[in-house]
N, CA and C atoms as an extended XYZ file, in Angstrom:
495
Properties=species:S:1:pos:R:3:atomname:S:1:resname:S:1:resid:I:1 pbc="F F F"
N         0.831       -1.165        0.000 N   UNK     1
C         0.000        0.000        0.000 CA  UNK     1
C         0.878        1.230        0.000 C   UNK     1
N         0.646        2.197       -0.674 N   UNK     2
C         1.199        3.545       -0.831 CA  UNK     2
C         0.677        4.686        0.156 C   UNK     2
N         1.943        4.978        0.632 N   UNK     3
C         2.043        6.227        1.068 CA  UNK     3
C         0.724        7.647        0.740 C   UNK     3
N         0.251        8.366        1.326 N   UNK     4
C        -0.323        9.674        0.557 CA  UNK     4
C         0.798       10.575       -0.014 C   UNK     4
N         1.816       10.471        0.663 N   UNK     5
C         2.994       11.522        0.077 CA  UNK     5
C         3.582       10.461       -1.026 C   UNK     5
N         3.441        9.292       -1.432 N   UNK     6
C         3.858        8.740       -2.474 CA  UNK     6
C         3.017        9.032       -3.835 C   UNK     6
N         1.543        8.881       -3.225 N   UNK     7
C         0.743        9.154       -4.217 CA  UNK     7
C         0.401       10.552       -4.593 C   UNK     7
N         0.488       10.897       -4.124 N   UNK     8
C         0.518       12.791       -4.267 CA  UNK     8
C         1.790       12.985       -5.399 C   UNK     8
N         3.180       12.828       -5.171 N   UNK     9
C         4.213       12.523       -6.093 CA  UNK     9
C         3.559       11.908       -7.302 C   UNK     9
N         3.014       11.021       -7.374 N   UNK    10
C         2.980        9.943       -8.556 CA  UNK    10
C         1.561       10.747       -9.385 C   UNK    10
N         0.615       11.359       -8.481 N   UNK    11
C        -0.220       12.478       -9.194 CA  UNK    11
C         0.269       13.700       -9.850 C   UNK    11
N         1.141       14.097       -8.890 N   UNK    12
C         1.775       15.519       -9.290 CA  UNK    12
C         2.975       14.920      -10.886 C   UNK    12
N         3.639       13.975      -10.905 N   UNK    13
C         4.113       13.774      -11.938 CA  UNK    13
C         3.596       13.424      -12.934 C   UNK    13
N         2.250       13.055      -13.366 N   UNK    14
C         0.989       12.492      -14.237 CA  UNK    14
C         0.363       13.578      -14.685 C   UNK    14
N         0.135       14.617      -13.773 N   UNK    15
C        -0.330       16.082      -14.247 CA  UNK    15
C         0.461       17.176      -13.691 C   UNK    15
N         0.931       17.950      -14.653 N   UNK    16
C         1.569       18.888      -14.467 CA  UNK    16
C         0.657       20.320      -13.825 C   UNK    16
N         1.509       20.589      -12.445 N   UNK    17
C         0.786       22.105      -11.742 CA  UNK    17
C         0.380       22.945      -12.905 C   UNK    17
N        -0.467       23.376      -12.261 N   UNK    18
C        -1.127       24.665      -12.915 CA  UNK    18
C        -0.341       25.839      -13.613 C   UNK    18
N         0.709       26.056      -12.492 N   UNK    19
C         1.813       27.164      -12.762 CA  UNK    19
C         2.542       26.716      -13.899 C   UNK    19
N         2.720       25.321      -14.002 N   UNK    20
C         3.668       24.958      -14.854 CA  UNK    20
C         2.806       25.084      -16.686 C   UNK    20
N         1.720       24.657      -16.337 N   UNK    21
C         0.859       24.167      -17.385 CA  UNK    21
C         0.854       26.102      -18.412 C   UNK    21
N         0.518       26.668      -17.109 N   UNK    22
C         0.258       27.951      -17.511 CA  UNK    22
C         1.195       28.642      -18.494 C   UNK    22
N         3.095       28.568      -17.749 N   UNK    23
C         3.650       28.640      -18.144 CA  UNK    23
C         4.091       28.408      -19.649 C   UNK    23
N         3.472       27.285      -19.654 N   UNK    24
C         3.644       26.273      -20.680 CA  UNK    24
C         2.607       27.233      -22.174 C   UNK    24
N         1.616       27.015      -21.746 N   UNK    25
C         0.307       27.966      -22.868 CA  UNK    25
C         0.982       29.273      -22.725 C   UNK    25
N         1.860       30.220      -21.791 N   UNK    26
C         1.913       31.489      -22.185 CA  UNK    26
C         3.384       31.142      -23.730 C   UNK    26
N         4.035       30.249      -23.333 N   UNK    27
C         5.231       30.218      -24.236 CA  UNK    27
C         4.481       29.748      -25.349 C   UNK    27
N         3.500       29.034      -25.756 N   UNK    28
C         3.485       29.106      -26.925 CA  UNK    28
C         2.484       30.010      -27.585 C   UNK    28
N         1.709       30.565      -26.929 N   UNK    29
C         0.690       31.661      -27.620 CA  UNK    29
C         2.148       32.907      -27.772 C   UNK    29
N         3.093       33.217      -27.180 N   UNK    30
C         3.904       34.316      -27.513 CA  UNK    30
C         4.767       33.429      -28.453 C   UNK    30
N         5.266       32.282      -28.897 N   UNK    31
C         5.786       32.050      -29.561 CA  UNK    31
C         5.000       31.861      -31.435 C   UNK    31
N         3.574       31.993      -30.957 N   UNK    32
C         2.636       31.801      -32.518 CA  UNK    32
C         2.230       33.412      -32.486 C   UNK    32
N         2.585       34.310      -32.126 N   UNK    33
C         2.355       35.316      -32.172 CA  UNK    33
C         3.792       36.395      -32.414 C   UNK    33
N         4.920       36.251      -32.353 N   UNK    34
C         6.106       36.522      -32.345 CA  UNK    34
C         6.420       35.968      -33.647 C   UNK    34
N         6.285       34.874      -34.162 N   UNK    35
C         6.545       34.206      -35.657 CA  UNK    35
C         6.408       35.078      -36.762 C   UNK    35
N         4.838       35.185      -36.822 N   UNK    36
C         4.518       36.269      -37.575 CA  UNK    36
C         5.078       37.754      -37.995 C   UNK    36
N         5.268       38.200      -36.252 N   UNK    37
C         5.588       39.348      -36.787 CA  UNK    37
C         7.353       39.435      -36.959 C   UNK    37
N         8.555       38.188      -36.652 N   UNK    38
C         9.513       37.631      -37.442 CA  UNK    38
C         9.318       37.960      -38.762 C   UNK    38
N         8.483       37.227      -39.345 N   UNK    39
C         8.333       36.547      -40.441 CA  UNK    39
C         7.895       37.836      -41.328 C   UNK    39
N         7.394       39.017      -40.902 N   UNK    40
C         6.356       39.709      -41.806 CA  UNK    40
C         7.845       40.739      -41.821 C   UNK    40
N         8.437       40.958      -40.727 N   UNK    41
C         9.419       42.067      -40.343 CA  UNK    41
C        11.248       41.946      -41.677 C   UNK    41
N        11.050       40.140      -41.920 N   UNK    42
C        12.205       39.749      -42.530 CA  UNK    42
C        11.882       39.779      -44.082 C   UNK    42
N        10.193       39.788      -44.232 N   UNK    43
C        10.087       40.248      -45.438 CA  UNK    43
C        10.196       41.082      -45.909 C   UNK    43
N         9.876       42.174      -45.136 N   UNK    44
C         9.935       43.812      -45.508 CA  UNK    44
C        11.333       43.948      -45.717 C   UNK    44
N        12.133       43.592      -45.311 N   UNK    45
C        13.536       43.723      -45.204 CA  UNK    45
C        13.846       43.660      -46.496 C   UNK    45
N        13.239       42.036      -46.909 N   UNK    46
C        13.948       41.501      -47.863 CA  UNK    46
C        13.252       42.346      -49.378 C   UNK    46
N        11.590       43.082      -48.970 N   UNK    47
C        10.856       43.289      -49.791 CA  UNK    47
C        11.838       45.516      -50.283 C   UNK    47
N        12.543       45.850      -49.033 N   UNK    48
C        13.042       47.147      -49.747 CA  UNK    48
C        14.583       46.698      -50.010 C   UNK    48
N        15.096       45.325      -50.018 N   UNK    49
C        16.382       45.498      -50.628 CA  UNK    49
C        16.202       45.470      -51.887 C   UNK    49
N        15.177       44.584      -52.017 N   UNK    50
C        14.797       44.017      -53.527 CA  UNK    50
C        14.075       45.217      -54.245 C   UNK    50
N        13.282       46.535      -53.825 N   UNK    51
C        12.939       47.437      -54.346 CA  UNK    51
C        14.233       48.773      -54.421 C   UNK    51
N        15.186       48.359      -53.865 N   UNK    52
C        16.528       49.510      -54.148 CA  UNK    52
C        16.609       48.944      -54.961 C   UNK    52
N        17.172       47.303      -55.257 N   UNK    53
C        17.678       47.040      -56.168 CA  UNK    53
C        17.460       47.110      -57.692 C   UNK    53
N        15.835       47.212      -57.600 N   UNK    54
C        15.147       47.368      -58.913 CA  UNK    54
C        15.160       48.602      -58.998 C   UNK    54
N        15.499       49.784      -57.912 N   UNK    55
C        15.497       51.289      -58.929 CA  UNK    55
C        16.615       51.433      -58.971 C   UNK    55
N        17.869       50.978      -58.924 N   UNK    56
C        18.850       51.075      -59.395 CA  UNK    56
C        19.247       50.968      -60.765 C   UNK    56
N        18.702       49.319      -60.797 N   UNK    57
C        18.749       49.334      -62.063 CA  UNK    57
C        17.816       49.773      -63.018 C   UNK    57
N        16.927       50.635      -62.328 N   UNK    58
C        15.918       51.185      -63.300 CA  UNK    58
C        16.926       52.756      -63.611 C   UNK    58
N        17.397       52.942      -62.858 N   UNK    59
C        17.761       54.049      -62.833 CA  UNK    59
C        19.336       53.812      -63.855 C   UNK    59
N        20.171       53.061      -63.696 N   UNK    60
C        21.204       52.892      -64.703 CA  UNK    60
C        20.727       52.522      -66.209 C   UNK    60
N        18.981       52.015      -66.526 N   UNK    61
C        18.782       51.685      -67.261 CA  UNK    61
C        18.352       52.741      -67.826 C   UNK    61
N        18.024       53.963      -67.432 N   UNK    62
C        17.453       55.201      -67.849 CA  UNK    62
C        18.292       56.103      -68.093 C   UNK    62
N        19.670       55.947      -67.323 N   UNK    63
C        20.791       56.858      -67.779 CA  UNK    63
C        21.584       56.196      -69.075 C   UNK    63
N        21.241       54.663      -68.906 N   UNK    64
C        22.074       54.355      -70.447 CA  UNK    64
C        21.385       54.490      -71.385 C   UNK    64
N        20.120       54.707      -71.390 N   UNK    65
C        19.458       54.874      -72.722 CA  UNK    65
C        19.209       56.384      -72.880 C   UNK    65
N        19.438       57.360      -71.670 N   UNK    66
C        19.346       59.030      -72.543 CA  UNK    66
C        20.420       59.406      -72.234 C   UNK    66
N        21.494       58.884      -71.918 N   UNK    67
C        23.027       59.738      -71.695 CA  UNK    67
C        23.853       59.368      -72.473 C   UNK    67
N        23.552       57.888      -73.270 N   UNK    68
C        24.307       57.586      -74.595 CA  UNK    68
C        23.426       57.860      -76.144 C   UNK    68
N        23.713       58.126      -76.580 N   UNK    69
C        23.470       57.934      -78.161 CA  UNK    69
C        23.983       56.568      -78.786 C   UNK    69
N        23.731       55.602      -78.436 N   UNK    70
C        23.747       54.165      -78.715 CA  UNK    70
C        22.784       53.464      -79.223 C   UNK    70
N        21.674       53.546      -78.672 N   UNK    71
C        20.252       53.033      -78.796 CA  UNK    71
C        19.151       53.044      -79.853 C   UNK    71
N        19.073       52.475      -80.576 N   UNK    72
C        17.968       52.536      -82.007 CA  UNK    72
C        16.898       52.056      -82.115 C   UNK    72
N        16.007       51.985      -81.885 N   UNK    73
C        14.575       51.488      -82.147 CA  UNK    73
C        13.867       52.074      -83.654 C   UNK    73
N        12.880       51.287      -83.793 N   UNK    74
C        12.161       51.827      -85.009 CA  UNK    74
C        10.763       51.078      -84.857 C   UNK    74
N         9.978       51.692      -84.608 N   UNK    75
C         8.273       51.171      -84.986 CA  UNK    75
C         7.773       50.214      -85.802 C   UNK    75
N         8.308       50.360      -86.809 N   UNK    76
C         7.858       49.840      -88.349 CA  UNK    76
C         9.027       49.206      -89.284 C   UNK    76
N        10.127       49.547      -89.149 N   UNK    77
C        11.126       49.214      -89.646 CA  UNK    77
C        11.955       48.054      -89.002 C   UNK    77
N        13.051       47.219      -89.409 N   UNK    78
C        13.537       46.216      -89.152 CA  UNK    78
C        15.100       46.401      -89.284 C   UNK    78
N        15.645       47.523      -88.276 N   UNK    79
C        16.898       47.807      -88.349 CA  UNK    79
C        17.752       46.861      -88.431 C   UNK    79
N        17.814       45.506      -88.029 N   UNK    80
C        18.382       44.325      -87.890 CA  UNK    80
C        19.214       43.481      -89.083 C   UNK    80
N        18.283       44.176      -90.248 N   UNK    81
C        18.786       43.175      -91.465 CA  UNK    81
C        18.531       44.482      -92.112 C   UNK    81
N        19.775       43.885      -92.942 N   UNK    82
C        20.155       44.696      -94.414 CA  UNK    82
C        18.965       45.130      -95.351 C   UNK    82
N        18.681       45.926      -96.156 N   UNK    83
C        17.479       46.255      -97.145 CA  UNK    83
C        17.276       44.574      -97.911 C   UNK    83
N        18.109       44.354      -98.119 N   UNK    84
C        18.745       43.180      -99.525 CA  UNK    84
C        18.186       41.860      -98.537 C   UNK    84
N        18.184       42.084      -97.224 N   UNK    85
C        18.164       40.486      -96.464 CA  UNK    85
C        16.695       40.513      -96.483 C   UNK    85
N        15.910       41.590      -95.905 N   UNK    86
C        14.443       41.742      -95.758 CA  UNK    86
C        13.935       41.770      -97.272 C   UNK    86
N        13.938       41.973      -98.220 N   UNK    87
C        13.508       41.784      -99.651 CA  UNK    87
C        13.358       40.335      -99.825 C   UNK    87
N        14.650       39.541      -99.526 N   UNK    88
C        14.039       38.294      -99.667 CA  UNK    88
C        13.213       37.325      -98.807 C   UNK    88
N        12.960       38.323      -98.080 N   UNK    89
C        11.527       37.829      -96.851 CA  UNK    89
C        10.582       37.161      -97.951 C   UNK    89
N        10.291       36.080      -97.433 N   UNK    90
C         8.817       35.474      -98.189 CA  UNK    90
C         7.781       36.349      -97.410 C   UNK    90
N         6.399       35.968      -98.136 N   UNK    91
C         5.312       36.877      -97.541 CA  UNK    91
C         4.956       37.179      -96.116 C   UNK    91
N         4.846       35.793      -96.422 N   UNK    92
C         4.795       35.249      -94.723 CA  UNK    92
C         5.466       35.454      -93.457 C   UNK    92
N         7.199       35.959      -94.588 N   UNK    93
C         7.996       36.028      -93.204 CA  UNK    93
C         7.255       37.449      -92.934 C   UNK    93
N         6.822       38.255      -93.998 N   UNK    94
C         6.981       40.031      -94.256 CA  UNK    94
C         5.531       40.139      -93.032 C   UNK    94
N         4.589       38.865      -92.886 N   UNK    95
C         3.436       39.491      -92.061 CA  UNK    95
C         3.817       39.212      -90.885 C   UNK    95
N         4.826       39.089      -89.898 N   UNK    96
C         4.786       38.388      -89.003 CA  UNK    96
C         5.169       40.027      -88.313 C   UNK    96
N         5.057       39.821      -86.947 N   UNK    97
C         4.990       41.015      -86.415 CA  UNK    97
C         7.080       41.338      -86.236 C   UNK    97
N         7.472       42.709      -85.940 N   UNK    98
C         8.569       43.194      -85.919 CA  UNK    98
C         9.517       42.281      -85.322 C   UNK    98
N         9.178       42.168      -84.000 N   UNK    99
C        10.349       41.464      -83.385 CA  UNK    99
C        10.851       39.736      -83.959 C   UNK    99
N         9.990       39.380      -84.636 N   UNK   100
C         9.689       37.843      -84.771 CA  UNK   100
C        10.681       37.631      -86.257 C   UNK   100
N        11.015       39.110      -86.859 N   UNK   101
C        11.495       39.149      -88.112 CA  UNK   101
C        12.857       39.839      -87.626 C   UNK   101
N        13.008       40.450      -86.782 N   UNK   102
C        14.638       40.811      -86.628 CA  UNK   102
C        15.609       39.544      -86.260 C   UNK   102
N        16.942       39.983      -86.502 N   UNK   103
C        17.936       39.182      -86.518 CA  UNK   103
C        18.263       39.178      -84.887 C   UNK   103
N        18.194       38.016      -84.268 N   UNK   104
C        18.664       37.819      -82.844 CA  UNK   104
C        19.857       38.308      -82.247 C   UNK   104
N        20.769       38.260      -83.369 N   UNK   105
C        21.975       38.736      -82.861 CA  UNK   105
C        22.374       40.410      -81.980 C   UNK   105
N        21.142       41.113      -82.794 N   UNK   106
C        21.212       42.735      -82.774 CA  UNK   106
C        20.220       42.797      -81.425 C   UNK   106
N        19.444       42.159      -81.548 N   UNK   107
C        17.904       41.825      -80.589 CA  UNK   107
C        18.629       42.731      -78.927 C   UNK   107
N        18.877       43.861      -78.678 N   UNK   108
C        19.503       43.970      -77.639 CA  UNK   108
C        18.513       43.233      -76.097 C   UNK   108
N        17.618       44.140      -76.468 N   UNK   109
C        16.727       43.643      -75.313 CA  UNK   109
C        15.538       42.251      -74.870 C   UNK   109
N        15.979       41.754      -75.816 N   UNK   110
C        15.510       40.573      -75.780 CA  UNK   110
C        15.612       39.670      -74.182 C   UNK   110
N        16.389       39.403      -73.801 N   UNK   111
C        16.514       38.878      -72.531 CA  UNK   111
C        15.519       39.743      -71.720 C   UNK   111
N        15.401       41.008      -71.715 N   UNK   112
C        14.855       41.620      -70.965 CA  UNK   112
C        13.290       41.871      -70.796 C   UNK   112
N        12.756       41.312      -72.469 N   UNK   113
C        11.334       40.937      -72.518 CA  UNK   113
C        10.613       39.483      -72.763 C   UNK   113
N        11.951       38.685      -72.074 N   UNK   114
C        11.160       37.471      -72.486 CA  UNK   114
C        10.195       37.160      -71.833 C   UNK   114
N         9.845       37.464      -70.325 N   UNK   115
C         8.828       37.302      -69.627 CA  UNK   115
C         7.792       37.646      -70.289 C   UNK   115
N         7.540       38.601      -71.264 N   UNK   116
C         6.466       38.868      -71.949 CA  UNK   116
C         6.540       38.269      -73.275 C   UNK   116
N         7.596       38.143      -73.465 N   UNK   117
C         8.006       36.798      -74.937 CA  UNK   117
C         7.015       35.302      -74.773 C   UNK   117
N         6.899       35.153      -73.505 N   UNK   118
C         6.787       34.075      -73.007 CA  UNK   118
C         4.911       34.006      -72.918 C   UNK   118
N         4.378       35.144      -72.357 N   UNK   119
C         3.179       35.493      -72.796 CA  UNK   119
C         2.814       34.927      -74.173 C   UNK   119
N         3.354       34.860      -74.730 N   UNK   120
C         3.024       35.110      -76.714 CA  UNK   120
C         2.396       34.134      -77.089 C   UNK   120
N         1.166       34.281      -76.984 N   UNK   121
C         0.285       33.489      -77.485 CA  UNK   121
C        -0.882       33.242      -78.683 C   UNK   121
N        -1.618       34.377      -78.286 N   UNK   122
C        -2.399       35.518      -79.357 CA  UNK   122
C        -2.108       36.350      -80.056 C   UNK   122
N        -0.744       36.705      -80.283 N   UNK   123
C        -0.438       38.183      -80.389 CA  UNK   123
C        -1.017       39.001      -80.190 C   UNK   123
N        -1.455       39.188      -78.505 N   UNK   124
C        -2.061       40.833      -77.938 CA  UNK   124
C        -0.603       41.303      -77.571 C   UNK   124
N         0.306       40.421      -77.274 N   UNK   125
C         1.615       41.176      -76.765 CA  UNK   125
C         2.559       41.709      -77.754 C   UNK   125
N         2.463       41.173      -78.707 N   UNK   126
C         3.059       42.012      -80.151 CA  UNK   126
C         3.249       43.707      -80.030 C   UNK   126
N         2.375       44.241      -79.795 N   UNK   127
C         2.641       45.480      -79.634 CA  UNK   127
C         3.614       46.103      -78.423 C   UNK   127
N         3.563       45.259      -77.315 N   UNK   128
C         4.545       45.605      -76.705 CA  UNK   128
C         6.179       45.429      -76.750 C   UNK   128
N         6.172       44.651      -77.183 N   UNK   129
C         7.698       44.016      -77.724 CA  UNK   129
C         8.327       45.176      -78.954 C   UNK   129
N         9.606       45.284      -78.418 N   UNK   130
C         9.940       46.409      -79.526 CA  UNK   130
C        11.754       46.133      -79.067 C   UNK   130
N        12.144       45.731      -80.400 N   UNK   131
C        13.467       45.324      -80.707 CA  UNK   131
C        14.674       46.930      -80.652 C   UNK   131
N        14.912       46.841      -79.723 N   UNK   132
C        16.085       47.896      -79.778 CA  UNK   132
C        17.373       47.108      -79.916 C   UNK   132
N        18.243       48.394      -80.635 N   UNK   133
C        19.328       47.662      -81.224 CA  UNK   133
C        20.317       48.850      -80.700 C   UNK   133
N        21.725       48.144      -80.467 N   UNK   134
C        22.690       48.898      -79.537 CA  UNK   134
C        23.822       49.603      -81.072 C   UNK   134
N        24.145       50.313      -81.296 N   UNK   135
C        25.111       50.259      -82.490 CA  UNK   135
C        26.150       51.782      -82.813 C   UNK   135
N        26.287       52.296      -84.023 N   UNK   136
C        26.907       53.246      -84.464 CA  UNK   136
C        26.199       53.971      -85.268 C   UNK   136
N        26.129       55.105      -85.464 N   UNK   137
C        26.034       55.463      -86.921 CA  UNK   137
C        26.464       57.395      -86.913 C   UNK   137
N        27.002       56.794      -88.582 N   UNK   138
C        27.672       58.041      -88.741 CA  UNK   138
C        26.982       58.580      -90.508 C   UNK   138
N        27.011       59.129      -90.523 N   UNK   139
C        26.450       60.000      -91.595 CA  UNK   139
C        27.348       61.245      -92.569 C   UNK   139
N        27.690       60.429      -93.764 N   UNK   140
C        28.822       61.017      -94.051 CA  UNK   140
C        28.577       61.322      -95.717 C   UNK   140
N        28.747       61.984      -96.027 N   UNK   141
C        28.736       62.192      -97.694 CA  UNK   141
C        30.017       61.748      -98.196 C   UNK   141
N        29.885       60.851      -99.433 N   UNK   142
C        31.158       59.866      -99.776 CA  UNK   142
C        30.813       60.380     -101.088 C   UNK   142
N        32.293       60.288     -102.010 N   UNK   143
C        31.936       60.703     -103.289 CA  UNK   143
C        32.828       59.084     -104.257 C   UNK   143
N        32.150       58.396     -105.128 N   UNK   144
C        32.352       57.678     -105.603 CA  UNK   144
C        32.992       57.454     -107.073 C   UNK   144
N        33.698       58.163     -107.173 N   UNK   145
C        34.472       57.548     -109.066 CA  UNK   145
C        33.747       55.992     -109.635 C   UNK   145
N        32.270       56.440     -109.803 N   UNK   146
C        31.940       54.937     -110.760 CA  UNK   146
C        32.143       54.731     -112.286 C   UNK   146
N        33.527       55.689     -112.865 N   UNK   147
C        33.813       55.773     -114.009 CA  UNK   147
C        34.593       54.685     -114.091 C   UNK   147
N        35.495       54.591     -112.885 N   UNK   148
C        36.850       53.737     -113.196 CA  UNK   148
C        36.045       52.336     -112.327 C   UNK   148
N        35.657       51.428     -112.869 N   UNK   149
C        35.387       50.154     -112.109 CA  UNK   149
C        36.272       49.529     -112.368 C   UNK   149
N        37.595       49.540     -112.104 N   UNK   150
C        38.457       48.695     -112.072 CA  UNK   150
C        38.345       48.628     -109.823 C   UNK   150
N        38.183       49.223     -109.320 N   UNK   151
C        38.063       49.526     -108.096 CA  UNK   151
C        36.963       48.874     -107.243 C   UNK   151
N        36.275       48.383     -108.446 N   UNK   152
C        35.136       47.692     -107.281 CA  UNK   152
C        35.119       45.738     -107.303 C   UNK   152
N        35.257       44.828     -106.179 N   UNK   153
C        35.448       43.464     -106.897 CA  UNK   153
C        33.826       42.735     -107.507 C   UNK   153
N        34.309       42.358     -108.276 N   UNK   154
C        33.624       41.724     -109.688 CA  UNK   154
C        33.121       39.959     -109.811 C   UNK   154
N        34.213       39.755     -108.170 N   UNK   155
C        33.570       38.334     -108.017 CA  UNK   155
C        32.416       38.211     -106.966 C   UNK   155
N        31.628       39.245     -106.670 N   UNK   156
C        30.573       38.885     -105.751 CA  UNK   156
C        29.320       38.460     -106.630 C   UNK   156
N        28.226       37.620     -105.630 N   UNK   157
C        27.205       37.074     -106.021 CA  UNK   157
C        25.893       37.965     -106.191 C   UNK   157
N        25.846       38.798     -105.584 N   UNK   158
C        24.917       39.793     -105.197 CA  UNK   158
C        25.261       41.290     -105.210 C   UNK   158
N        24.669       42.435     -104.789 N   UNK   159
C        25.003       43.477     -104.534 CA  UNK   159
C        25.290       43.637     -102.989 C   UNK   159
N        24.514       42.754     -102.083 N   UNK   160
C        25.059       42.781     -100.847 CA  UNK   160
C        26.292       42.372     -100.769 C   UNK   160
N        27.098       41.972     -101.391 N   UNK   161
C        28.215       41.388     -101.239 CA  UNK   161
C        29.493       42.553     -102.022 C   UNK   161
N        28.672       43.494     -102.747 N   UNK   162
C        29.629       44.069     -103.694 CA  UNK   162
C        30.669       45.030     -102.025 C   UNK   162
N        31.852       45.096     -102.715 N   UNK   163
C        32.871       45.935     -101.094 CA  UNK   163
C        33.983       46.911     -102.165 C   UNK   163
N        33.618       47.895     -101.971 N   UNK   164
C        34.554       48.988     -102.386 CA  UNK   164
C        35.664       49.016     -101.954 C   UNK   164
N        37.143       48.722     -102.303 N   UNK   165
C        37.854       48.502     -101.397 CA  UNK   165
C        38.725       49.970     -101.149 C   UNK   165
């Protein structure tokens, strides 16, 4: 037969005091309540590094396109290829919308709209897509002696190919 001070022990270890229990519910209602505002506090963090970072580069992206004279776009036109390369567009290539007909190589911003490249389904996004091209140009009046064609070579296939030397 047991003791009352045995069984009192053997109760008290089966259920935990009140104080303790209490203890117990205050740590985790402050611990499901503390999470959150962790959790909401490390986003914000993470949510204005990530918004410097995007006006930065919004902002280097706005000084390289009006502080250089580099940059070419055209609406309607297909700066990408030669007069001579787009002529031999079949019809088909000629209906397809701008960007879909420039040469990839020139395509500057391409990486930068594929997320909306990626859209492309219907062509409602066609209009937004617009092929800028990074390059040179100089504008020069040249005067040509086409009396003496001994000066121009004679083995090309085409006129794209003809090179004044």
């Amino acid at each position: 037969m047991q003791s009352a001070a045995a069984a009192t022990a053997d109760h008290q270890s089966s259920h935990p005091s009140s104080g303790v229990q209490k203890t117990w519910n205050q740590i985790k209602w402050t611990a499901s309540h503390v999470k959150p505002r962790v959790v909401a506090r490390i986003n914000h963090n993470q949510n204005e590094a990530k918004d410097k970072t995007e006006k930065r580069l919004l902002d280097e992206l706005y000084k390289m396109f009006t502080e250089t004279e580099s940059f070419y776009y055209s609406l309607s036109g297909d700066l990408t290829n030669s007069v001579q390369r787009q002529q031999r567009l079949s019809d088909s290539d000629k209906a397809l919308p701008l960007w879909k007909r420039v040469d990839d190589r020139f395509f500057w911003n391409k990486v930068m709209l594929k997320p909306i490249i990626e859209c492309e389904s219907t062509g409602a996004v066609d209009p937004w897509i617009l092929p800028i091209i990074q390059g040179y140009v100089k504008i020069e009046t040249c005067f040509l002696d086409l009396c003496d064609a001994s000066n121009i070579t004679t083995d090309c296939k085409s006129l794209e190919d003809v090179r004044i030397p």
